[in-house]
mmCIF file of C-alpha atoms in Angstrom:
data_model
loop_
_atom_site.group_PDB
_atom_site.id
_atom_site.type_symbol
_atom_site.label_atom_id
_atom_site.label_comp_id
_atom_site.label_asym_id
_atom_site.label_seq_id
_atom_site.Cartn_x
_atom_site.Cartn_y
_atom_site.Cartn_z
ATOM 1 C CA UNK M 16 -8.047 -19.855 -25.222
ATOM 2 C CA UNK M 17 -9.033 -23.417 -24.516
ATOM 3 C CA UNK M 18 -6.994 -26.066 -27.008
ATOM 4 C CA UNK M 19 -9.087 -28.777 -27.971
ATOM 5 C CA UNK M 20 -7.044 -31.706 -29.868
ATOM 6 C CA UNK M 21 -8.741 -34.693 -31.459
ATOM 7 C CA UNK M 22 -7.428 -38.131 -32.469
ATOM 8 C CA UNK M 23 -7.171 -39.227 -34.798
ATOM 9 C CA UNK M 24 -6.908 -36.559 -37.620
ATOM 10 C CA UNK M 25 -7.643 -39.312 -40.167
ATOM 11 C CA UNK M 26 -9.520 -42.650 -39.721
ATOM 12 C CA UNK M 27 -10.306 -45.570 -42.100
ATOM 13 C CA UNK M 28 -12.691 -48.025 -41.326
ATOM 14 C CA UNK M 29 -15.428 -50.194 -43.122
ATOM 15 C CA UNK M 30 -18.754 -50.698 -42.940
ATOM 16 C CA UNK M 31 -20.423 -52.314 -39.434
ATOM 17 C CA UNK M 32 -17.242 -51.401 -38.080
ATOM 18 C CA UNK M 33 -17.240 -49.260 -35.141
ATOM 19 C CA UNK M 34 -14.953 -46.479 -34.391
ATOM 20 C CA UNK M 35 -13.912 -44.138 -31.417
ATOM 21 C CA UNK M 36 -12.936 -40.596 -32.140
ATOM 22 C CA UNK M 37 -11.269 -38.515 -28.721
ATOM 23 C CA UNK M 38 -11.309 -35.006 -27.606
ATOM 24 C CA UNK M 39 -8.676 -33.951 -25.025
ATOM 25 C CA UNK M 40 -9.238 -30.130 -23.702
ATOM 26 C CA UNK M 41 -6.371 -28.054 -22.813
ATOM 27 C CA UNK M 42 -8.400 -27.237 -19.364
ATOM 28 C CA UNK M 43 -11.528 -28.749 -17.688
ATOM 29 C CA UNK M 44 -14.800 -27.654 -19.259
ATOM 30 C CA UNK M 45 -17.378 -29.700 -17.520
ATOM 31 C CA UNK M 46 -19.221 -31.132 -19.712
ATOM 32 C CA UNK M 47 -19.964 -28.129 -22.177
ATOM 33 C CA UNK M 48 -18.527 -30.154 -25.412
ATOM 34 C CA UNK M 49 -20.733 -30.949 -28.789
ATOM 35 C CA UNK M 50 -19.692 -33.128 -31.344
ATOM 36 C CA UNK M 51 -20.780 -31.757 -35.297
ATOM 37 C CA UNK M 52 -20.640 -33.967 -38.298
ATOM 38 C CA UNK M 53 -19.909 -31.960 -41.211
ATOM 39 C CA UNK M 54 -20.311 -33.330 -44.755
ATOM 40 C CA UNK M 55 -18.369 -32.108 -48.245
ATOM 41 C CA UNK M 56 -19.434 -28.629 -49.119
ATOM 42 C CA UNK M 57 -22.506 -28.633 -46.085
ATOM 43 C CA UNK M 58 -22.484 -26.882 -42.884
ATOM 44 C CA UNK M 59 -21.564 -28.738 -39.609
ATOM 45 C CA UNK M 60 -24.448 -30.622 -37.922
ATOM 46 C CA UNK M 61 -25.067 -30.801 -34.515
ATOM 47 C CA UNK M 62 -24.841 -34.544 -33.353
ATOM 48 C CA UNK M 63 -24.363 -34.229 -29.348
ATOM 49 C CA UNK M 64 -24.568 -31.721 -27.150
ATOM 50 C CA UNK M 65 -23.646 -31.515 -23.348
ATOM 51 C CA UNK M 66 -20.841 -34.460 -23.872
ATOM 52 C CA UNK M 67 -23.144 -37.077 -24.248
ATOM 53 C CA UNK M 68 -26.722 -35.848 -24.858
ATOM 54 C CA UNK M 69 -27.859 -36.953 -28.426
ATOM 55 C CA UNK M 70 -29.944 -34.287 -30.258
ATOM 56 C CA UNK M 71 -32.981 -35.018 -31.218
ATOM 57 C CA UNK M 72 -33.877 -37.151 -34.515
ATOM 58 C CA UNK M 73 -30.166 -37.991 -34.659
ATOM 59 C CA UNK M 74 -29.552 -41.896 -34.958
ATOM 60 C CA UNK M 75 -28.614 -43.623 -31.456
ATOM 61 C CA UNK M 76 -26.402 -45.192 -33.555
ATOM 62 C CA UNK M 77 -23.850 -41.834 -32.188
ATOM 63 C CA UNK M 78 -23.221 -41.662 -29.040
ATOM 64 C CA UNK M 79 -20.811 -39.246 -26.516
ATOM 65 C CA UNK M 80 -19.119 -39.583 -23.429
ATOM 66 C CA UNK M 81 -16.752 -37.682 -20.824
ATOM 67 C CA UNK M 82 -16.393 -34.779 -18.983
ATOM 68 C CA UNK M 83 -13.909 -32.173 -17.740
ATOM 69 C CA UNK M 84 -10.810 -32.627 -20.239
ATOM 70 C CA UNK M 85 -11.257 -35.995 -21.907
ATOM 71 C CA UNK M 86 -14.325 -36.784 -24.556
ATOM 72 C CA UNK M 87 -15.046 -39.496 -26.712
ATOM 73 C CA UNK M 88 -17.480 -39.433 -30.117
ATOM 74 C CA UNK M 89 -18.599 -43.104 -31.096
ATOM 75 C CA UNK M 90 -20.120 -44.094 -34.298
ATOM 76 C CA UNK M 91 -21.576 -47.797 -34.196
ATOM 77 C CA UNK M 92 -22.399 -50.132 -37.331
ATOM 78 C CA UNK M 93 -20.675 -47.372 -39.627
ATOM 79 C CA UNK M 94 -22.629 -46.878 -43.290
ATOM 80 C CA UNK M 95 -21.176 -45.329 -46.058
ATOM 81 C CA UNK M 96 -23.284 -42.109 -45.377
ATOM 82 C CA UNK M 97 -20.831 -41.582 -42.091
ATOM 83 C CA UNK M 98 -18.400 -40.282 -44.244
ATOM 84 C CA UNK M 99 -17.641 -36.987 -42.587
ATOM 85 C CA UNK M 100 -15.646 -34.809 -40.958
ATOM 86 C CA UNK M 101 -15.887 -34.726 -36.990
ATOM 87 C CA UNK M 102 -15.647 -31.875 -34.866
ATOM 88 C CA UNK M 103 -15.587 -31.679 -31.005
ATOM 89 C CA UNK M 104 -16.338 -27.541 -30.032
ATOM 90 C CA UNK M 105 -16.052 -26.240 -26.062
ATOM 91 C CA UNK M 106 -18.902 -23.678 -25.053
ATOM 92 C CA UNK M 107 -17.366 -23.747 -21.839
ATOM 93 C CA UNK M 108 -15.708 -20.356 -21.910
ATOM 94 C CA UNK M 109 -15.022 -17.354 -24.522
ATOM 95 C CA UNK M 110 -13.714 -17.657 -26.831
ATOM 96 C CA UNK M 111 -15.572 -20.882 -28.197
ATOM 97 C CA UNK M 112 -13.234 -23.014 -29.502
ATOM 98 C CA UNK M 113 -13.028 -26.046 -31.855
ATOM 99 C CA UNK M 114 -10.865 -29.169 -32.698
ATOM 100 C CA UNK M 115 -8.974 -29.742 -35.470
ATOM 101 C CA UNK M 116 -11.403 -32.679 -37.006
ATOM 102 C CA UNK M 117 -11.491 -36.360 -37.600
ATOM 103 C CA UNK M 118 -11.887 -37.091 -41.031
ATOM 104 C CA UNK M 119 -13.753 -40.540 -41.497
ATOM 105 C CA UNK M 120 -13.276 -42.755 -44.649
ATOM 106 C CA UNK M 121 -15.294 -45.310 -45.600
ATOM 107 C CA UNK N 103 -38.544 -25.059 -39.361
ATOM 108 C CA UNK N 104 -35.868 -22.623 -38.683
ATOM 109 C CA UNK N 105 -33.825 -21.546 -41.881
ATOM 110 C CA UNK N 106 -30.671 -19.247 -41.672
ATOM 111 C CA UNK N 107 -29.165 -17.795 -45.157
ATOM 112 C CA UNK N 108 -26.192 -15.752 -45.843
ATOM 113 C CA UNK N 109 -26.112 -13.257 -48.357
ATOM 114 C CA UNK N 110 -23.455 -10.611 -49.513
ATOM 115 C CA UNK N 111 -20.733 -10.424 -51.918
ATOM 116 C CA UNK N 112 -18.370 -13.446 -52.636
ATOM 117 C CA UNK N 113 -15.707 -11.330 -53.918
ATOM 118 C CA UNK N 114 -13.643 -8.728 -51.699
ATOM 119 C CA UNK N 115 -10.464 -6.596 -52.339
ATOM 120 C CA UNK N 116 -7.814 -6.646 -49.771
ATOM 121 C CA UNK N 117 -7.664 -4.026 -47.375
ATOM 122 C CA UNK N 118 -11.379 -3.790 -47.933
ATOM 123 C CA UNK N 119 -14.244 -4.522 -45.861
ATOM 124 C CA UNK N 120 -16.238 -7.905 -45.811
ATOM 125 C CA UNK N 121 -19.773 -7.223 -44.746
ATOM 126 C CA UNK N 122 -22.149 -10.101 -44.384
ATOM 127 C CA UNK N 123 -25.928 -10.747 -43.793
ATOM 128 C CA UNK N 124 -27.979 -13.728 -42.345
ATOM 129 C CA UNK N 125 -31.309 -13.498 -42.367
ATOM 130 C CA UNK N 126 -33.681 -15.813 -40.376
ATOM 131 C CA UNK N 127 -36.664 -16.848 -40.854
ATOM 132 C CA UNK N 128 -39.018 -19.711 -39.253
ATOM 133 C CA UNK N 129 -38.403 -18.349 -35.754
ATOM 134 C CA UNK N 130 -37.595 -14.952 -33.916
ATOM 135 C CA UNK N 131 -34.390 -13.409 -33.466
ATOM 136 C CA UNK N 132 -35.266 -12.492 -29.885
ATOM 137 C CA UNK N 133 -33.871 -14.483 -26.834
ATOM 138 C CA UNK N 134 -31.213 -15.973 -28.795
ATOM 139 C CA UNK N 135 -27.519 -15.489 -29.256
ATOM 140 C CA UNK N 136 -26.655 -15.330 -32.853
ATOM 141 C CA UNK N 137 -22.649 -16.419 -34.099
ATOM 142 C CA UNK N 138 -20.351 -16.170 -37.301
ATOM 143 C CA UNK N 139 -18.572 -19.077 -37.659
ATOM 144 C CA UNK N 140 -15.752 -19.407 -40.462
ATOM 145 C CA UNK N 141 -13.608 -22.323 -42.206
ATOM 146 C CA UNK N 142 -10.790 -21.293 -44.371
ATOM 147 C CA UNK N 143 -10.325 -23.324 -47.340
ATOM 148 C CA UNK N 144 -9.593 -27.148 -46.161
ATOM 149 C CA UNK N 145 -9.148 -26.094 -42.526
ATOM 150 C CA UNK N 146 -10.987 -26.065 -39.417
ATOM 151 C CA UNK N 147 -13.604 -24.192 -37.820
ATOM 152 C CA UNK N 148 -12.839 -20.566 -36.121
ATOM 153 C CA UNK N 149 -15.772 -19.018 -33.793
ATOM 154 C CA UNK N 150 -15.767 -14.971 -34.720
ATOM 155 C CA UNK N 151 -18.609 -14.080 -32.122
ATOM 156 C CA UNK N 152 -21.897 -13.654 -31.047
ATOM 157 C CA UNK N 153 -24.768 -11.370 -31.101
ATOM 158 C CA UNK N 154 -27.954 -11.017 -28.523
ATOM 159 C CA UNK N 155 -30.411 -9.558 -29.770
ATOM 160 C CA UNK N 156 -30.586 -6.828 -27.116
ATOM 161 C CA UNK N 157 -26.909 -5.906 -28.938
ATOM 162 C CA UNK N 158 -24.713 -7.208 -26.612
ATOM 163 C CA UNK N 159 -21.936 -9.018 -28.341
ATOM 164 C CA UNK N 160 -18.702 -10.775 -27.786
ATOM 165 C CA UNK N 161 -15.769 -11.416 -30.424
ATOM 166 C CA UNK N 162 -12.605 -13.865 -30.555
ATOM 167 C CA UNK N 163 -9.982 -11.633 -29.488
ATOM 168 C CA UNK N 164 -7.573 -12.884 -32.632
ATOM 169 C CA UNK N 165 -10.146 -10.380 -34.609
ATOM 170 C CA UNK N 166 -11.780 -8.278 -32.014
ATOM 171 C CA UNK N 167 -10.304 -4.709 -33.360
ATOM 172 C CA UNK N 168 -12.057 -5.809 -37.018
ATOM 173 C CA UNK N 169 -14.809 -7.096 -36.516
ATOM 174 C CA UNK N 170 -18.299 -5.971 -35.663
ATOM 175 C CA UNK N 171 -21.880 -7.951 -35.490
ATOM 176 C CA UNK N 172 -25.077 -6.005 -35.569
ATOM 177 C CA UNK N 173 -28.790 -7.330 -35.136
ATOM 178 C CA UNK N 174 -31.639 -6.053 -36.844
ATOM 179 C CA UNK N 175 -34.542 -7.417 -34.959
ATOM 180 C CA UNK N 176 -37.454 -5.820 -37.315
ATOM 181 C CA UNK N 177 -36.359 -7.518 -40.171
ATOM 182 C CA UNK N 178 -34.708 -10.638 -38.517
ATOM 183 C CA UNK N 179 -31.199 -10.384 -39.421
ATOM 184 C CA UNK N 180 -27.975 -9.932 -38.072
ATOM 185 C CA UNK N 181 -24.980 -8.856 -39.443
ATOM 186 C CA UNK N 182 -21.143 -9.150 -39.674
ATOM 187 C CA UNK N 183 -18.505 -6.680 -40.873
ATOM 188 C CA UNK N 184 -14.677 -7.810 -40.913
ATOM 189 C CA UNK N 185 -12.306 -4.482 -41.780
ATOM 190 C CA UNK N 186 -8.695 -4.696 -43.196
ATOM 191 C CA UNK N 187 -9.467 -7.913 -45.112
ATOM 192 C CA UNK N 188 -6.454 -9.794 -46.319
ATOM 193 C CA UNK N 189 -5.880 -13.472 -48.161
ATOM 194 C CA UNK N 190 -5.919 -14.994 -44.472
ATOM 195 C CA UNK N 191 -9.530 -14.019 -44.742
ATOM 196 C CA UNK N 192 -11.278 -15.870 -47.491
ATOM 197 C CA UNK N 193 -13.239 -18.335 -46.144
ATOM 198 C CA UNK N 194 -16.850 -19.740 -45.829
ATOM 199 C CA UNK N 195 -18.434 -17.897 -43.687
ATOM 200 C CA UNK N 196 -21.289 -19.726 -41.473
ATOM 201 C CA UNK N 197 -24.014 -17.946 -39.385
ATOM 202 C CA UNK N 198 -25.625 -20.284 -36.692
ATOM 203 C CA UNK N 199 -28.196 -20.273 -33.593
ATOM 204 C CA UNK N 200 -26.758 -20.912 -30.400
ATOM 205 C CA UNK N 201 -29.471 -23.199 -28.611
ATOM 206 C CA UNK N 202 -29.497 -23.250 -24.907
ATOM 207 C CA UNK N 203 -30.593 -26.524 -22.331
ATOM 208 C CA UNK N 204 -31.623 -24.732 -19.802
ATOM 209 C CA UNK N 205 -31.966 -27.935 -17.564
ATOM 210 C CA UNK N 206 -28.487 -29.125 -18.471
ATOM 211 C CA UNK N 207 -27.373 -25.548 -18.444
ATOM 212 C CA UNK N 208 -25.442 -26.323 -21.891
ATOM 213 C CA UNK N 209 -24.881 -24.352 -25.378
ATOM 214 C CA UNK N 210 -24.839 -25.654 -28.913
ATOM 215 C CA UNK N 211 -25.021 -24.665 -32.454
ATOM 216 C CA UNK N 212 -28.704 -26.266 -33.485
ATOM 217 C CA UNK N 213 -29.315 -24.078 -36.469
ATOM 218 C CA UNK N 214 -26.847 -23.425 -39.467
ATOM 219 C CA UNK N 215 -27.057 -21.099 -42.126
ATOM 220 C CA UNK N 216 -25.554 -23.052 -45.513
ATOM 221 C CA UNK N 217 -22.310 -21.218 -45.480
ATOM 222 C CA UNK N 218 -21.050 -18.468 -47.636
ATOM 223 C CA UNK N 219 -17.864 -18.452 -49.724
ATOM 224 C CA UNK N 220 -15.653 -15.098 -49.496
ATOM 225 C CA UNK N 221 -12.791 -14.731 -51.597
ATOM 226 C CA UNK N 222 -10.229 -12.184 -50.675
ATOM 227 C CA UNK N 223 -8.417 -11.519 -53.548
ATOM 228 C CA UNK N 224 -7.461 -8.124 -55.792
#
C-alpha cells in the first residue's frame, strides 16, 4: 500500500494568515493526489483534485501543488470558517489510500 | 444535484454482520464507480472499495475476505456488507462517487453521502 504522511498533524494560525500543509507519498503517484476539507461531524469535501486542479465553485483562495511523492495544500487569507481537518488521498494505485490529516485551528 | 444517503442499522452485535445501503438519487448509477469509505471514531479515513455498476468491484485487502459491495442499478443503490464485525469496526461509514477527468486522466471523490454511524457493540 502507498503511505501517505502529512505535516503537520496540528496547525494554529490566525486569521489572514496563510498556511502550508505537505503530503509526502511513500512512492511516486504522478499527480493522482486530492486534497478534502472535512468539517466536525460532515463528510470530507473535495477541494483539489489532480495535485493542483481546484474543483469547481471552490474559493481560489485553496490552492495545490506537486507531483510524484511531494504535495503541498495552501490556504491563503485564512477565515474562521477554515477550521477543518485536511486530508491528502492517492488514486494512484489500489488500494486508495489517505493521510493521516492536518487539523487547522483558528 | 447529486445526493447520496446511507441507511441501515446503527447498532450491530459482534461477530455479526454490518450491512449498509446508499441510495442515489439526482444522477444514474451507470458509468460510475461507487466506494465505502470509513472513519473510526477520531481517526482517519480508510478506503473499503469500489463498485461499477456492471459489478465489477475491488476491496482493500486489510478486509477483502469480509467484505462485499453489490449494485442495484434499477433502484439506484449500492450496497455494502462487512462479516465478523468486531469493536475495530464501529465507525462512520461514508458512501461516495468517484468522478473521473478524463482529460487529466485523474480520480476523485466529488459526491459524498453524509456518513453513517455504526456501533459495534453487544
Amino acid at each position: 500500500d502507498i503511505q501517505l504522511t502529512q505535516s503537520p498533524s496540528f496547525l494554529s494560525a490566525s486569521v489572514g494568515d496563510r498556511v502550508t500543509i505537505t503530503c509526502r507519498a511513500s512512492q511516486g503517484i504522478s499527480s493522482n493526489l486530492a486534497w478534502y476539507q472535512q468539517k466536525p461531524g460532515k463528510a470530507p469535501k473535495l477541494l483539489i483534485y489532480g495535485a493542483s486542479t481546484l474543483r469547481s465553485a471552490v474559493p481560489s483562495k485553496f490552492s495545490g501543488s506537486g507531483s510524484g511523492e511531494e504535495f503541498t495544500l495552501t490556504i491563503i487569507s485564512l477565515q474562521p470558517e477554515d477550521l477543518a481537518t485536511y486530508y491528502c488521498q492517492q488514486l494512484n494505485s489500489y488500494p486508495y489510500t489517505f493521510g493521516q490529516g492536518t487539523r487547522l485551528e483558528i | 444535484q447529486m445526493q447520496l444517503q446511507e441507511s441501515g442499522p446503527g447498532l450491530v452485535k459482534p461477530s455479526e454482520t454490518l450491512s449498509l445501503t446508499c441510495t442515489v438519487s439526482g444522477g444514474s448509477i451507470i458509468g460510475y464507480y461507487w466506494s465505502w469509505i470509513r472513519q473510526p471514531p477520531g481517526k482517519g479515513l480508510e478506503w473499503i472499495g469500489y463498485m461499477y455498476h456492471n459489478g465489477n468491484t475491488n476491496y482493500n485487502p486489510s478486509l477483502k475476505s469480509r467484505v462485499r459491495i453489490s449494485v442495484d442499478s434499477a433502484k439506484n443503490q449500492f450496497s455494502l456488507i462487512l462479516s465478523s464485525v468486531t469493536a475495530a469496526d464501529t465507525a462512520v461509514y461514508y458512501c461516495a462517487r468517484e468522478g473521473v477527468d478524463a482529460v487529466m486522466e485523474t480520480n476523485y471523490y466529488d459526491y459524498w453521502g453524509q456518513g453513517k454511524v455504526v456501533t459495534v457493540s453487544s
